[in-house]
Coordinates of C-alpha atoms and ligand atoms in Angstrom, one line a residue:
M1 CA -8.6 -8.4 1.8
C2 CA -11.8 -7.5 2.6
G3 CA -13.5 -8.5 5.9
I4 CA -17.4 -9.4 6.0
V5 CA -19.1 -9.8 9.6
G6 CA -22.9 -9.8 9.9
Y7 CA -24.8 -10.4 13.0
I8 CA -28.7 -11.2 14.1
G9 CA -29.8 -12.1 17.7
K10 CA -31.0 -10.5 21.0
S11 CA -28.2 -8.1 21.5
Q12 CA -27.6 -4.7 19.7
A13 CA -25.7 -5.4 16.3
A14 CA -23.4 -2.5 15.9
P15 CA -21.3 -3.0 18.6
I16 CA -20.5 -6.4 17.9
L17 CA -20.1 -5.4 14.0
L18 CA -17.4 -3.0 15.2
D19 CA -16.2 -5.5 17.6
G20 CA -15.9 -8.2 14.7
L21 CA -14.4 -6.3 12.0
A22 CA -11.9 -5.0 14.5
K23 CA -10.7 -8.3 14.8
L24 CA -10.5 -8.5 10.6
E25 CA -8.0 -5.6 11.0
Y26 CA -5.0 -7.9 10.5
R27 CA -5.8 -8.5 7.0
G28 CA -5.7 -4.9 5.6
Y29 CA -8.2 -2.6 4.7
D30 CA -8.5 1.3 3.4
S31 CA -12.3 2.0 4.6
A32 CA -14.9 0.2 6.8
G33 CA -18.5 0.2 6.9
I34 CA -21.7 -1.1 8.5
A35 CA -25.7 -1.3 8.3
V36 CA -28.3 -1.9 10.9
Y37 CA -32.2 -2.1 10.9
D38 CA -33.4 0.2 13.2
G39 CA -36.7 -1.4 13.1
Q40 CA -37.7 0.7 10.3
E41 CA -35.0 1.3 7.5
I42 CA -31.7 0.2 7.4
R43 CA -29.3 2.7 8.2
K44 CA -25.4 2.9 7.1
V45 CA -22.4 4.5 8.2
K46 CA -19.2 4.1 6.4
S47 CA -16.1 5.8 5.6
R48 CA -12.4 5.9 4.4
G49 CA -9.6 5.2 6.6
R50 CA -9.8 3.3 9.7
L51 CA -12.2 1.4 11.8
K52 CA -11.5 4.1 14.5
I53 CA -13.4 6.8 12.4
L54 CA -16.5 4.6 12.2
N55 CA -16.6 4.1 15.7
E56 CA -16.1 8.1 16.4
L57 CA -18.8 8.3 13.9
T58 CA -20.9 5.5 15.3
H59 CA -20.0 6.5 19.2
G60 CA -18.9 3.1 19.5
G61 CA -22.2 1.8 17.4
E62 CA -25.0 3.5 19.8
T63 CA -26.1 5.5 17.2
L64 CA -27.0 3.1 15.2
P65 CA -29.3 0.7 17.2
G66 CA -31.1 -2.7 16.4
T67 CA -30.2 -5.9 16.4
V68 CA -29.5 -7.1 13.0
G69 CA -26.5 -5.7 10.7
I70 CA -23.8 -6.2 8.6
G71 CA -20.7 -4.8 8.4
H72 CA -17.3 -4.7 6.1
T73 CA -13.5 -3.5 5.8
R74 CA -12.6 -3.0 2.4
W75 CA -9.5 -3.4 0.5
A76 CA -10.1 -2.0 -2.3
T77 CA -10.6 -3.5 -5.8
H78 CA -12.6 -1.7 -8.2
G79 CA -12.4 2.0 -7.3
S80 CA -9.9 4.0 -5.3
P81 CA -10.8 3.7 -1.2
S82 CA -13.6 6.6 -0.4
D83 CA -16.6 7.1 1.7
I84 CA -18.5 6.3 -1.5
N85 CA -16.7 3.1 -2.6
A86 CA -17.0 1.9 0.8
H87 CA -19.6 -0.9 1.9
P88 CA -22.1 -1.6 2.6
H89 CA -24.1 -0.6 -1.1
H90 CA -27.6 -0.2 -1.3
N91 CA -30.0 -0.6 -3.6
K92 CA -31.8 2.6 -5.2
D93 CA -34.5 2.8 -2.0
G94 CA -32.0 1.4 0.4
S95 CA -34.2 -1.5 1.3
I96 CA -31.4 -4.3 0.1
V97 CA -28.2 -3.7 1.5
V98 CA -25.2 -5.9 0.7
V99 CA -21.7 -6.1 1.7
H100 CA -19.3 -8.3 -0.4
N101 CA -15.8 -10.0 -0.4
G102 CA -14.3 -11.0 -3.8
I103 CA -14.7 -9.8 -7.2
I104 CA -17.4 -10.0 -9.5
E105 CA -15.7 -10.3 -13.2
N106 CA -18.3 -9.8 -15.2
Y107 CA -19.9 -6.5 -13.5
L108 CA -19.1 -4.2 -16.3
K109 CA -21.7 -6.3 -18.6
L110 CA -24.1 -6.3 -15.7
K111 CA -23.8 -2.5 -15.1
K112 CA -24.3 -1.8 -18.6
K113 CA -27.6 -3.7 -18.9
L114 CA -28.7 -2.3 -15.0
E115 CA -28.0 1.2 -16.5
G116 CA -30.3 0.4 -19.7
K117 CA -33.2 -0.5 -17.1
N118 CA -32.2 3.0 -15.2
Y119 CA -30.7 2.1 -12.8
K120 CA -28.3 4.9 -11.0
F121 CA -24.6 4.1 -9.8
V122 CA -23.1 5.7 -7.5
S123 CA -19.8 4.3 -6.7
E124 CA -17.3 2.7 -9.0
T125 CA -17.7 -0.7 -7.0
D126 CA -18.2 -3.7 -8.8
T127 CA -20.6 -4.6 -5.2
E128 CA -23.1 -2.2 -6.1
V129 CA -24.1 -4.4 -9.3
I130 CA -24.7 -7.0 -6.9
A131 CA -27.8 -4.5 -4.7
H132 CA -29.2 -3.1 -8.0
L133 CA -29.6 -7.1 -9.5
L134 CA -31.0 -8.2 -6.5
D135 CA -33.6 -5.4 -6.7
E136 CA -34.0 -6.3 -10.4
Y137 CA -34.8 -9.7 -9.4
Y138 CA -36.7 -9.2 -5.8
Q139 CA -40.2 -10.4 -5.8
G140 CA -40.6 -10.5 -2.1
N141 CA -38.6 -14.1 -1.9
P142 CA -35.0 -13.4 -0.6
L143 CA -33.7 -16.7 -1.3
Q144 CA -35.3 -16.7 -4.9
A145 CA -33.7 -13.3 -5.6
I146 CA -30.3 -14.4 -4.4
T147 CA -30.2 -17.9 -6.3
K148 CA -31.0 -15.8 -9.5
V149 CA -28.1 -13.0 -8.7
M150 CA -25.8 -16.4 -8.3
H151 CA -26.4 -17.4 -11.7
R152 CA -25.7 -14.1 -13.2
M153 CA -22.6 -13.3 -11.7
E154 CA -19.3 -14.6 -12.9
G155 CA -16.0 -14.3 -10.6
S156 CA -16.1 -14.5 -6.3
Y157 CA -17.8 -13.3 -3.8
A158 CA -19.0 -13.8 -0.1
L159 CA -21.8 -11.5 0.4
G160 CA -24.0 -10.6 3.3
I161 CA -27.3 -9.3 2.8
L162 CA -30.2 -7.7 4.7
F163 CA -33.8 -7.0 3.1
G164 CA -35.2 -4.2 4.6
D165 CA -38.9 -6.1 4.2
H166 CA -37.6 -9.3 6.3
P167 CA -36.3 -7.4 9.2
D168 CA -35.6 -10.8 11.0
E169 CA -33.2 -12.3 8.6
L170 CA -29.7 -12.1 7.7
Y171 CA -28.5 -13.9 4.5
A172 CA -25.7 -14.8 3.5
V173 CA -23.2 -16.7 0.1
R174 CA -20.4 -17.8 -0.7
K175 CA -18.3 -18.7 -4.3
D176 CA -14.7 -18.8 -4.0
S177 CA -14.0 -16.3 -1.1
P178 CA -14.2 -17.4 2.6
L179 CA -17.1 -17.3 4.9
I180 CA -18.0 -18.8 8.0
V181 CA -21.4 -19.1 10.3
G182 CA -21.5 -19.5 13.6
K183 CA -24.6 -20.0 16.0
T184 CA -23.9 -17.7 19.4
E185 CA -25.6 -17.8 22.5
D186 CA -28.4 -15.0 21.2
G187 CA -28.0 -15.3 17.6
C188 CA -26.1 -16.2 14.4
M189 CA -23.2 -14.3 13.1
I190 CA -21.0 -14.7 9.9
A191 CA -17.5 -13.4 9.2
S192 CA -14.9 -13.7 6.4
D193 CA -12.7 -15.5 9.0
V194 CA -12.6 -17.1 12.6
P195 CA -10.9 -14.2 14.6
A196 CA -14.2 -12.0 13.8
I197 CA -16.9 -14.5 15.8
L198 CA -14.1 -16.1 18.3
R199 CA -15.5 -14.1 21.1
Y200 CA -19.1 -15.5 20.7
T201 CA -18.8 -18.8 19.4
R202 CA -16.1 -21.4 19.1
D203 CA -18.6 -23.7 16.9
V204 CA -18.2 -22.6 13.3
T205 CA -19.3 -23.7 10.1
F206 CA -17.5 -23.3 7.3
V207 CA -19.8 -22.6 4.2
E208 CA -18.9 -24.1 0.5
N209 CA -19.0 -22.7 -2.8
G210 CA -23.1 -22.3 -3.9
E211 CA -24.5 -22.0 -0.5
I212 CA -26.5 -19.8 1.2
I213 CA -28.0 -19.0 4.6
R214 CA -30.9 -17.6 6.0
M215 CA -30.4 -17.0 9.7
T216 CA -32.9 -15.7 12.1
K217 CA -32.5 -14.6 16.1
E218 CA -33.1 -18.5 16.3
G219 CA -30.9 -20.5 14.4
M220 CA -29.7 -20.8 10.8
E221 CA -30.7 -23.1 7.5
F222 CA -28.8 -24.1 4.6
F223 CA -29.6 -24.1 0.9
N224 CA -28.1 -25.1 -2.4
A225 CA -28.3 -22.9 -5.4
D226 CA -31.2 -24.8 -6.2
Q227 CA -33.0 -23.6 -3.0
E228 CA -33.0 -27.0 -1.7
P229 CA -31.9 -27.6 2.1
V230 CA -28.2 -28.6 2.8
E231 CA -27.5 -30.2 6.1
K232 CA -24.0 -28.7 7.9
I233 CA -22.1 -29.8 10.7
S234 CA -20.1 -27.5 12.7
V235 CA -16.5 -28.0 13.8
H236 CA -15.0 -26.4 17.2
I237 CA -12.2 -24.1 17.2
D238 CA -9.7 -24.1 19.7
W239 CA -7.4 -21.8 18.0
D240 CA -6.5 -18.3 20.5
V241 CA -7.1 -15.1 18.7
K242 CA -3.4 -14.8 17.3
A243 CA -3.5 -18.3 15.7
A244 CA -7.1 -17.7 14.1
E245 CA -5.8 -14.7 12.3
K246 CA -3.3 -16.8 10.7
G247 CA -5.9 -19.1 9.8
G248 CA -4.0 -21.4 11.8
F249 CA -0.6 -21.5 10.0
E250 CA 1.9 -20.6 12.6
H251 CA 3.4 -17.5 10.3
F252 CA 1.8 -15.2 8.3
M253 CA 4.5 -15.8 5.5
L254 CA 3.8 -19.5 5.4
K255 CA -0.2 -18.2 5.1
E256 CA 0.4 -15.7 2.5
M257 CA 2.3 -18.7 1.0
Y258 CA -0.3 -20.6 1.1
E259 CA -2.8 -18.0 -0.7
Q260 CA -0.3 -18.2 -4.0
P261 CA -2.4 -20.4 -5.8
R262 CA -5.4 -18.3 -5.5
A263 CA -3.4 -14.8 -5.5
V264 CA -2.4 -16.3 -9.2
A265 CA -6.1 -17.1 -10.3
D266 CA -7.4 -13.7 -9.5
T267 CA -4.8 -12.1 -11.5
F268 CA -4.9 -14.0 -14.4
S269 CA -8.9 -15.2 -14.4
P270 CA -10.6 -11.9 -15.0
R271 CA -8.3 -11.0 -17.6
L272 CA -8.9 -14.2 -19.6
K273 CA -12.2 -13.8 -22.0
E274 CA -13.0 -15.5 -25.3
G275 CA -9.8 -17.2 -25.4
G276 CA -7.6 -14.2 -25.5
I277 CA -6.1 -11.8 -23.0
D278 CA -8.9 -8.6 -22.1
I279 CA -5.8 -5.9 -20.4
G280 CA -8.3 -3.2 -21.3
E281 CA -7.7 -1.5 -18.4
L282 CA -4.5 -0.2 -19.3
G283 CA -6.5 2.1 -21.8
M284 CA -3.8 1.4 -24.4
S285 CA -5.4 0.0 -28.0
T286 CA -3.4 -2.7 -30.3
E287 CA -2.2 -0.2 -32.2
E288 CA -0.5 1.7 -29.0
L289 CA 0.8 -1.2 -28.0
L290 CA 2.2 -1.9 -31.0
K291 CA 3.9 1.9 -31.0
V292 CA 6.0 0.2 -28.1
K293 CA 9.6 -0.1 -28.8
K294 CA 11.3 -0.6 -25.9
L295 CA 10.4 -1.3 -22.2
V296 CA 12.5 0.1 -19.6
I297 CA 11.2 -2.0 -16.0
V298 CA 12.0 -0.1 -12.8
A299 CA 11.1 -1.5 -9.5
C300 CA 12.5 -2.5 -6.1
G301 CA 13.2 -5.3 -3.9
S302 CA 11.2 -8.4 -5.0
A303 CA 9.6 -6.2 -7.5
Y304 CA 12.8 -5.3 -9.2
H305 CA 13.4 -9.2 -9.4
A306 CA 9.9 -9.6 -11.0
G307 CA 11.2 -7.2 -13.2
V308 CA 14.3 -9.1 -14.1
T309 CA 12.2 -12.0 -15.1
A310 CA 9.9 -9.7 -17.5
K311 CA 13.4 -8.6 -19.1
Y312 CA 13.7 -12.4 -20.5
I313 CA 10.2 -12.9 -21.3
F314 CA 9.4 -9.3 -23.2
E315 CA 12.6 -9.8 -25.1
G316 CA 12.2 -13.7 -25.6
L317 CA 8.4 -14.2 -26.4
A318 CA 7.3 -10.7 -27.5
R319 CA 10.8 -9.4 -29.0
I320 CA 10.7 -5.9 -27.1
P321 CA 14.0 -4.6 -26.0
T322 CA 13.9 -4.6 -22.1
E323 CA 16.2 -3.0 -19.6
T324 CA 15.3 -3.5 -16.1
E325 CA 16.7 -0.9 -13.6
L326 CA 17.0 -0.4 -9.6
A327 CA 14.6 2.4 -8.9
S328 CA 17.0 4.4 -7.0
E329 CA 19.8 4.1 -9.6
F330 CA 17.3 5.2 -12.2
R331 CA 16.0 8.0 -10.8
Y332 CA 19.5 9.6 -10.6
R333 CA 20.9 9.0 -13.8
N334 CA 19.4 11.2 -16.1
P335 CA 18.0 8.0 -18.1
I336 CA 16.9 8.4 -21.7
L337 CA 13.7 7.6 -23.0
E338 CA 13.0 8.0 -26.3
E339 CA 9.9 7.7 -28.1
G340 CA 8.1 4.5 -28.1
T341 CA 9.5 3.8 -24.8
L342 CA 7.2 2.3 -22.2
V343 CA 8.0 2.5 -18.3
A344 CA 6.6 0.0 -16.4
V345 CA 7.1 0.6 -12.5
I346 CA 6.5 -2.9 -10.4
S347 CA 5.3 -2.4 -6.6
Q348 CA 3.5 -4.4 -4.0
S349 CA 2.5 -1.4 -1.8
G350 CA 2.6 1.3 -4.6
E351 CA 4.2 3.8 -2.3
T352 CA 8.2 2.8 -2.3
A353 CA 9.8 6.2 -2.3
D354 CA 12.2 5.7 -5.2
T355 CA 9.8 3.5 -7.3
L356 CA 7.6 6.8 -7.4
A357 CA 10.0 9.2 -7.6
A358 CA 11.3 6.7 -10.6
L359 CA 7.7 7.0 -12.2
R360 CA 7.8 11.0 -11.8
E361 CA 11.2 11.3 -13.1
A362 CA 9.8 9.0 -16.3
K363 CA 6.7 10.7 -17.1
S364 CA 8.8 14.4 -16.5
K365 CA 10.4 13.1 -19.5
G366 CA 7.3 12.1 -21.4
A367 CA 7.4 8.9 -21.4
R368 CA 4.0 7.1 -20.7
V369 CA 4.5 4.9 -17.3
L370 CA 2.4 1.6 -16.6
G371 CA 2.1 0.4 -13.2
I372 CA 1.7 -2.9 -12.1
V373 CA 0.5 -2.1 -8.7
N374 CA -1.2 -4.6 -5.8
A375 CA -2.5 -1.7 -3.5
V376 CA -5.7 0.0 -5.1
G377 CA -5.3 3.9 -4.9
S378 CA -2.1 3.6 -4.0
S379 CA -0.1 6.7 -4.9
I380 CA 1.8 4.7 -7.7
A381 CA -1.6 3.5 -9.0
R382 CA -3.3 7.4 -9.1
E383 CA -0.1 8.8 -11.1
A384 CA 0.8 6.3 -13.5
D385 CA -0.6 7.0 -16.9
S386 CA -2.3 3.0 -17.1
V387 CA -2.5 0.6 -14.1
M388 CA -2.7 -3.2 -14.1
Y389 CA -3.6 -4.4 -10.6
T390 CA -2.1 -7.7 -9.1
W391 CA -4.5 -9.5 -7.3
A392 CA -2.9 -11.0 -4.2
G393 CA -4.9 -9.2 -1.9
P394 CA -3.3 -7.7 1.2
E395 CA 0.6 -9.1 2.2
I396 CA 1.3 -8.8 6.0
A397 CA 4.5 -10.8 6.4
V398 CA 7.4 -8.2 5.4
A399 CA 9.2 -10.6 2.7
T400 CA 6.8 -10.8 -0.2
T401 CA 5.5 -14.1 -1.5
K402 CA 2.2 -14.0 -3.3
A403 CA 2.1 -10.2 -4.2
Y404 CA 5.4 -11.6 -6.3
S405 CA 3.8 -14.4 -7.6
A406 CA 1.0 -12.4 -8.9
Q407 CA 3.6 -10.0 -10.4
L408 CA 5.0 -12.4 -12.0
I409 CA 1.5 -13.1 -13.5
A410 CA 1.0 -9.9 -14.9
I411 CA 4.2 -9.9 -16.4
Y412 CA 2.8 -13.2 -18.4
L413 CA -0.3 -11.6 -19.6
L414 CA 1.5 -8.7 -20.1
A415 CA 4.2 -9.9 -22.6
M416 CA 1.6 -12.9 -24.4
K417 CA -0.4 -10.2 -25.2
F418 CA 2.5 -7.9 -26.7
A419 CA 3.4 -10.9 -28.8
F420 CA 0.0 -11.8 -29.9
A421 CA -0.6 -8.5 -31.1
K422 CA 2.7 -8.5 -33.1
G423 CA 1.7 -11.5 -34.4
I424 CA 4.7 -13.5 -32.7
L425 CA 2.3 -16.0 -31.2
T426 CA -0.3 -17.5 -33.4
G427 CA -3.7 -18.0 -31.7
E428 CA -3.5 -21.8 -31.1
E429 CA 0.1 -20.9 -29.4
L430 CA -1.6 -18.3 -27.1
A431 CA -4.1 -20.7 -26.4
G432 CA -1.4 -23.5 -25.4
M433 CA 0.5 -20.9 -23.4
L434 CA -3.0 -19.7 -21.5
G435 CA -3.5 -23.7 -20.4
D436 CA -0.4 -23.5 -18.8
L437 CA -1.1 -20.7 -17.5
K438 CA -4.5 -21.8 -16.1
K439 CA -2.5 -25.0 -14.2
L440 CA 0.0 -23.0 -12.5
P441 CA -2.8 -22.8 -9.0
V442 CA -3.0 -26.5 -9.2
Q443 CA 1.0 -26.6 -9.1
I444 CA 1.8 -24.4 -7.0
E445 CA -0.5 -26.3 -4.7
M446 CA 1.5 -29.3 -5.1
L447 CA 4.7 -27.9 -4.4
L448 CA 3.5 -26.0 -1.3
N449 CA 2.6 -29.7 -0.2
N450 CA 5.7 -30.8 -0.5
R451 CA 6.6 -28.7 2.6
E452 CA 7.9 -31.5 5.0
K453 CA 10.6 -32.8 2.7
I454 CA 11.8 -29.1 2.1
Q455 CA 11.7 -28.5 6.1
R456 CA 14.0 -31.4 6.8
F457 CA 16.5 -30.4 4.3
A458 CA 16.5 -26.7 5.8
N459 CA 17.2 -28.1 8.9
R460 CA 20.4 -29.4 7.8
Y461 CA 21.4 -26.0 7.0
L462 CA 20.3 -23.9 10.0
A463 CA 24.1 -23.2 10.8
A464 CA 25.4 -22.5 7.1
R465 CA 27.2 -18.9 6.9
D466 CA 27.0 -18.9 3.4
V467 CA 24.6 -19.8 0.5
Y468 CA 25.1 -19.3 -3.2
F469 CA 22.3 -19.3 -5.9
I470 CA 22.8 -19.9 -9.5
G471 CA 21.0 -20.2 -12.6
R472 CA 20.7 -19.0 -16.3
G473 CA 18.8 -17.1 -17.9
I474 CA 15.2 -17.0 -16.2
D475 CA 16.9 -19.0 -13.7
Y476 CA 19.3 -16.6 -12.9
A477 CA 16.0 -14.3 -12.0
I478 CA 14.4 -16.8 -9.5
S479 CA 18.0 -16.7 -8.1
M480 CA 18.1 -13.7 -7.2
E481 CA 14.7 -13.8 -5.5
G482 CA 15.5 -17.0 -4.0
S483 CA 18.8 -15.7 -2.2
L484 CA 16.5 -12.0 -1.2
K485 CA 14.5 -14.5 0.5
L486 CA 16.8 -16.5 2.6
K487 CA 19.0 -13.5 3.6
E488 CA 15.6 -11.1 4.4
I489 CA 14.5 -13.6 6.9
S490 CA 17.1 -15.9 7.9
Y491 CA 20.1 -13.7 8.1
I492 CA 22.1 -16.1 6.5
H493 CA 24.7 -14.4 3.9
S494 CA 23.5 -15.2 0.2
E495 CA 24.6 -14.2 -2.9
A496 CA 22.6 -14.9 -6.3
Y497 CA 25.2 -15.7 -9.3
A498 CA 24.6 -16.1 -12.9
A499 CA 25.7 -19.4 -13.1
G500 CA 28.6 -19.0 -16.0
E501 CA 29.8 -16.0 -14.2
L502 CA 31.0 -17.9 -11.3
K503 CA 34.3 -19.1 -12.4
H504 CA 35.1 -15.0 -12.7
G505 CA 35.3 -14.7 -9.1
T506 CA 32.7 -16.4 -6.7
I507 CA 33.9 -19.6 -6.8
S508 CA 36.9 -19.0 -4.9
L509 CA 34.3 -18.9 -2.1
I510 CA 33.1 -22.3 -2.2
E511 CA 34.3 -24.6 0.3
E512 CA 33.7 -27.9 1.4
G513 CA 30.2 -28.2 2.6
T514 CA 29.0 -24.8 1.4
L515 CA 25.3 -24.9 0.2
V516 CA 24.8 -23.8 -3.4
A517 CA 21.0 -23.7 -4.4
A518 CA 20.8 -24.2 -8.4
V519 CA 18.0 -23.9 -10.6
S520 CA 17.8 -25.3 -14.1
T521 CA 14.3 -25.1 -15.8
Q522 CA 15.2 -24.5 -19.7
K523 CA 16.1 -27.7 -21.2
E524 CA 18.6 -25.7 -23.7
L525 CA 20.8 -24.9 -20.4
Y526 CA 20.8 -28.1 -18.9
R527 CA 23.8 -29.2 -20.2
K528 CA 25.5 -26.1 -19.0
M529 CA 24.2 -25.9 -15.4
I530 CA 25.3 -29.3 -14.9
S531 CA 29.0 -28.2 -16.1
N532 CA 28.7 -25.6 -13.3
I533 CA 26.9 -27.9 -10.7
T534 CA 30.0 -30.1 -11.2
E535 CA 32.4 -27.3 -10.8
V536 CA 30.9 -26.3 -7.5
R537 CA 30.9 -29.8 -6.0
T538 CA 34.3 -30.9 -6.9
R539 CA 35.0 -27.9 -4.9
G540 CA 33.3 -29.4 -1.7
A541 CA 29.9 -27.8 -2.3
F542 CA 26.5 -29.2 -1.2
V543 CA 24.2 -28.7 -4.4
L544 CA 20.2 -28.4 -4.0
L545 CA 19.0 -28.8 -7.8
V546 CA 15.4 -27.2 -8.6
T547 CA 14.7 -28.7 -11.9
N548 CA 12.4 -30.3 -14.4
E549 CA 11.4 -33.7 -14.0
D550 CA 12.7 -34.7 -18.1
N551 CA 16.5 -33.7 -16.7
T552 CA 17.7 -37.3 -16.7
E553 CA 21.4 -35.9 -15.6
A554 CA 19.8 -34.5 -12.1
E555 CA 20.2 -37.1 -9.7
K556 CA 23.6 -37.7 -11.0
A557 CA 25.0 -34.1 -10.9
A558 CA 23.3 -32.6 -7.6
D559 CA 23.0 -33.8 -4.5
Y560 CA 19.6 -33.3 -3.4
V561 CA 16.9 -32.8 -6.3
I562 CA 13.8 -31.2 -6.2
Y563 CA 11.2 -31.3 -8.9
L564 CA 8.7 -29.1 -10.7
P565 CA 5.7 -30.0 -13.0
E566 CA 6.0 -29.4 -16.3
T567 CA 4.7 -25.8 -17.7
N568 CA 5.5 -23.4 -20.3
P569 CA 9.3 -22.2 -20.1
Y570 CA 8.5 -18.7 -19.5
F571 CA 6.2 -19.6 -17.0
T572 CA 8.8 -21.7 -14.8
N573 CA 9.6 -19.1 -12.4
S574 CA 6.2 -19.0 -10.8
L575 CA 7.1 -23.2 -9.5
A576 CA 10.7 -22.7 -9.3
I577 CA 10.0 -20.1 -6.6
I578 CA 7.8 -22.2 -4.4
P579 CA 10.6 -24.5 -2.9
L580 CA 12.6 -21.6 -2.7
Q581 CA 10.4 -19.7 -0.3
L582 CA 9.9 -22.7 1.7
L583 CA 14.0 -23.4 2.3
S584 CA 14.2 -19.7 3.2
Y585 CA 10.9 -20.1 5.6
Y586 CA 12.1 -23.1 7.6
V587 CA 15.6 -22.2 7.7
A588 CA 14.4 -18.8 9.4
V589 CA 12.0 -20.9 11.5
G590 CA 14.8 -23.6 12.6
K591 CA 16.6 -20.8 13.6
G592 CA 14.1 -19.0 15.9
C593 CA 14.2 -15.7 13.7
D594 CA 11.2 -13.7 13.5
V595 CA 9.6 -14.6 10.3
D596 CA 6.8 -11.9 9.9
K597 CA 9.1 -9.3 11.1
P598 CA 12.6 -9.6 10.1
R599 CA 14.8 -7.0 12.1
N600 CA 15.8 -4.0 10.4
L601 CA 13.1 -4.2 7.4
A602 CA 10.2 -2.5 6.4
K603 CA 6.9 -3.7 4.4
S604 CA 7.0 -0.2 2.8
V605 CA 9.7 1.9 2.3
T606 CA 8.2 5.5 1.7
V607 CA 11.8 7.3 2.6
E608 CA 14.8 7.1 0.6
Ligands
LIG701 C1 10.8 -3.4 1.0 C2 9.7 -5.0 0.9 C3 10.3 -6.1 0.0 C4 9.6 -5.5 -1.3 C5 10.5 -3.7 -1.7 C6 9.6 -3.0 -2.6 O1 11.8 -3.8 0.6 O2 10.0 -5.8 2.4 O3 9.2 -7.2 -0.2 O4 9.6 -6.4 -2.4 O5 10.3 -3.1 -0.6 O6 8.0 -2.8 -2.4 P1 7.0 -2.6 -3.1 O7 6.0 -2.2 -2.6 O8 7.1 -1.2 -3.8 O9 6.9 -3.7 -4.3

């Protein structure tokens, strides 16, 4: 996720900016840059790659003298990681310079308009639109220009802005992307996150949506979007730097779980337009979509589990025959890919060796490959014929949570798009589904807020030797992910089973006290699942059931029930995964495991 830092004061700005950016490194980035007003003009240095390069280019900031500046670490969204796409971005004569964290959803429309007025764009970013738009509205009053631009932009943003003809001022504004400000001993700072400014101040003000800040050496003033002054109070932060990186959470995994409502919303919001789903980014016309006769989904780990969910949804909703396969298997079995087959590879990192090899195998056989990828500009994103990005932001914990949740959303959008194009879904049905989709972030948050209840439950199972996850249909898919989460971070042996298959072997492993986590979200399968739960309970299992509120038999059938809010039956995985993630997390914490870096595992597996 991009990181922003800004400083205005009596000290040299560049070293403070570089230091602040270094404290935001944990957020992940692919390029970085800073801009400083040197007494005459705003000078910029930016580069793809690590901050070390920026440090070398500026001799630790020495070559950029000046006491006001802004800095940025970029995690690519629009446009691949490159020197040109790195921030800061500027207007035509370089007198207005911006750094941005967030996504401007209507940037293409704005860009077109600005091009019509002869604005020239040098980068592929959405951010450059902001610099030109500010230029368009600027008539000597920065506050006025910023408020006008705010009214034109849709999406999320935290901005740091320098105006060359107001060199004693630093501006910032936010909507839906994090931004904090702090008064230091000799000036003011802005940042995306607390660690960047902790060294300089512990008194921090959290900027709310729609607020603009004007900072000078002496202090800061807050305004609302009507340019009226706003009173703010600061809070004292006593976290150490490590805790601050995790936003006060104990682990990155927990922080990222709490980022899921945002990751999910960021993945669907930019694609919901005029009552429909816009995935023009795929470069596939409706005719081309209709030519897809079969879908083959290939991935590894949790991304594979998202693919298993996809099979149920694509077949059930869009009536497209779908196969989901592990990339490590697919690549060596000489797959048959007939005309009309679309191969979708799913990957958070976009670098997983087996998934990349599977993509190449599919392409060599003439299939069209769609990449569902989180890391912009990654190998899979570059080599796939079409890319659909999940906007989860960088993930640090090895065990994926928010990227997986964003993958599910990408799958729902695609399946609905196909179903609508094929005439299976009516406009009214699609609208109903989109309504349910939009409710998911709040529902996920509700489930996350139930964490203490799950923690208490988890603490009873710290000594478990084996755990079984069971479900049918789409609930089997989520059981697989729940089981993987538990085993990878808590080192407890766990298995996911299609509930109906239990009696063909696995049931012999159930003993007195064995924990079985059952997921039952599909109404038509409630009865069948109750039978399976009874089968294991009569053999001594303790059953935790994750189900919907209308499952009236749940309390009688299981030992412990977690209810999910109501959603479309195709979207239940997005909700059911939350208690399962919390369960694994708290079991692992209770056992004292290294939650963020489980033994023997890597975040990105770039070897076979
Ligand atoms: C590793 C990670 C998993 C991930 C899998 C696939 O095993 O630990 O969390 O699901 O790789 O990674 P990808 O980057 O392709 O999604």
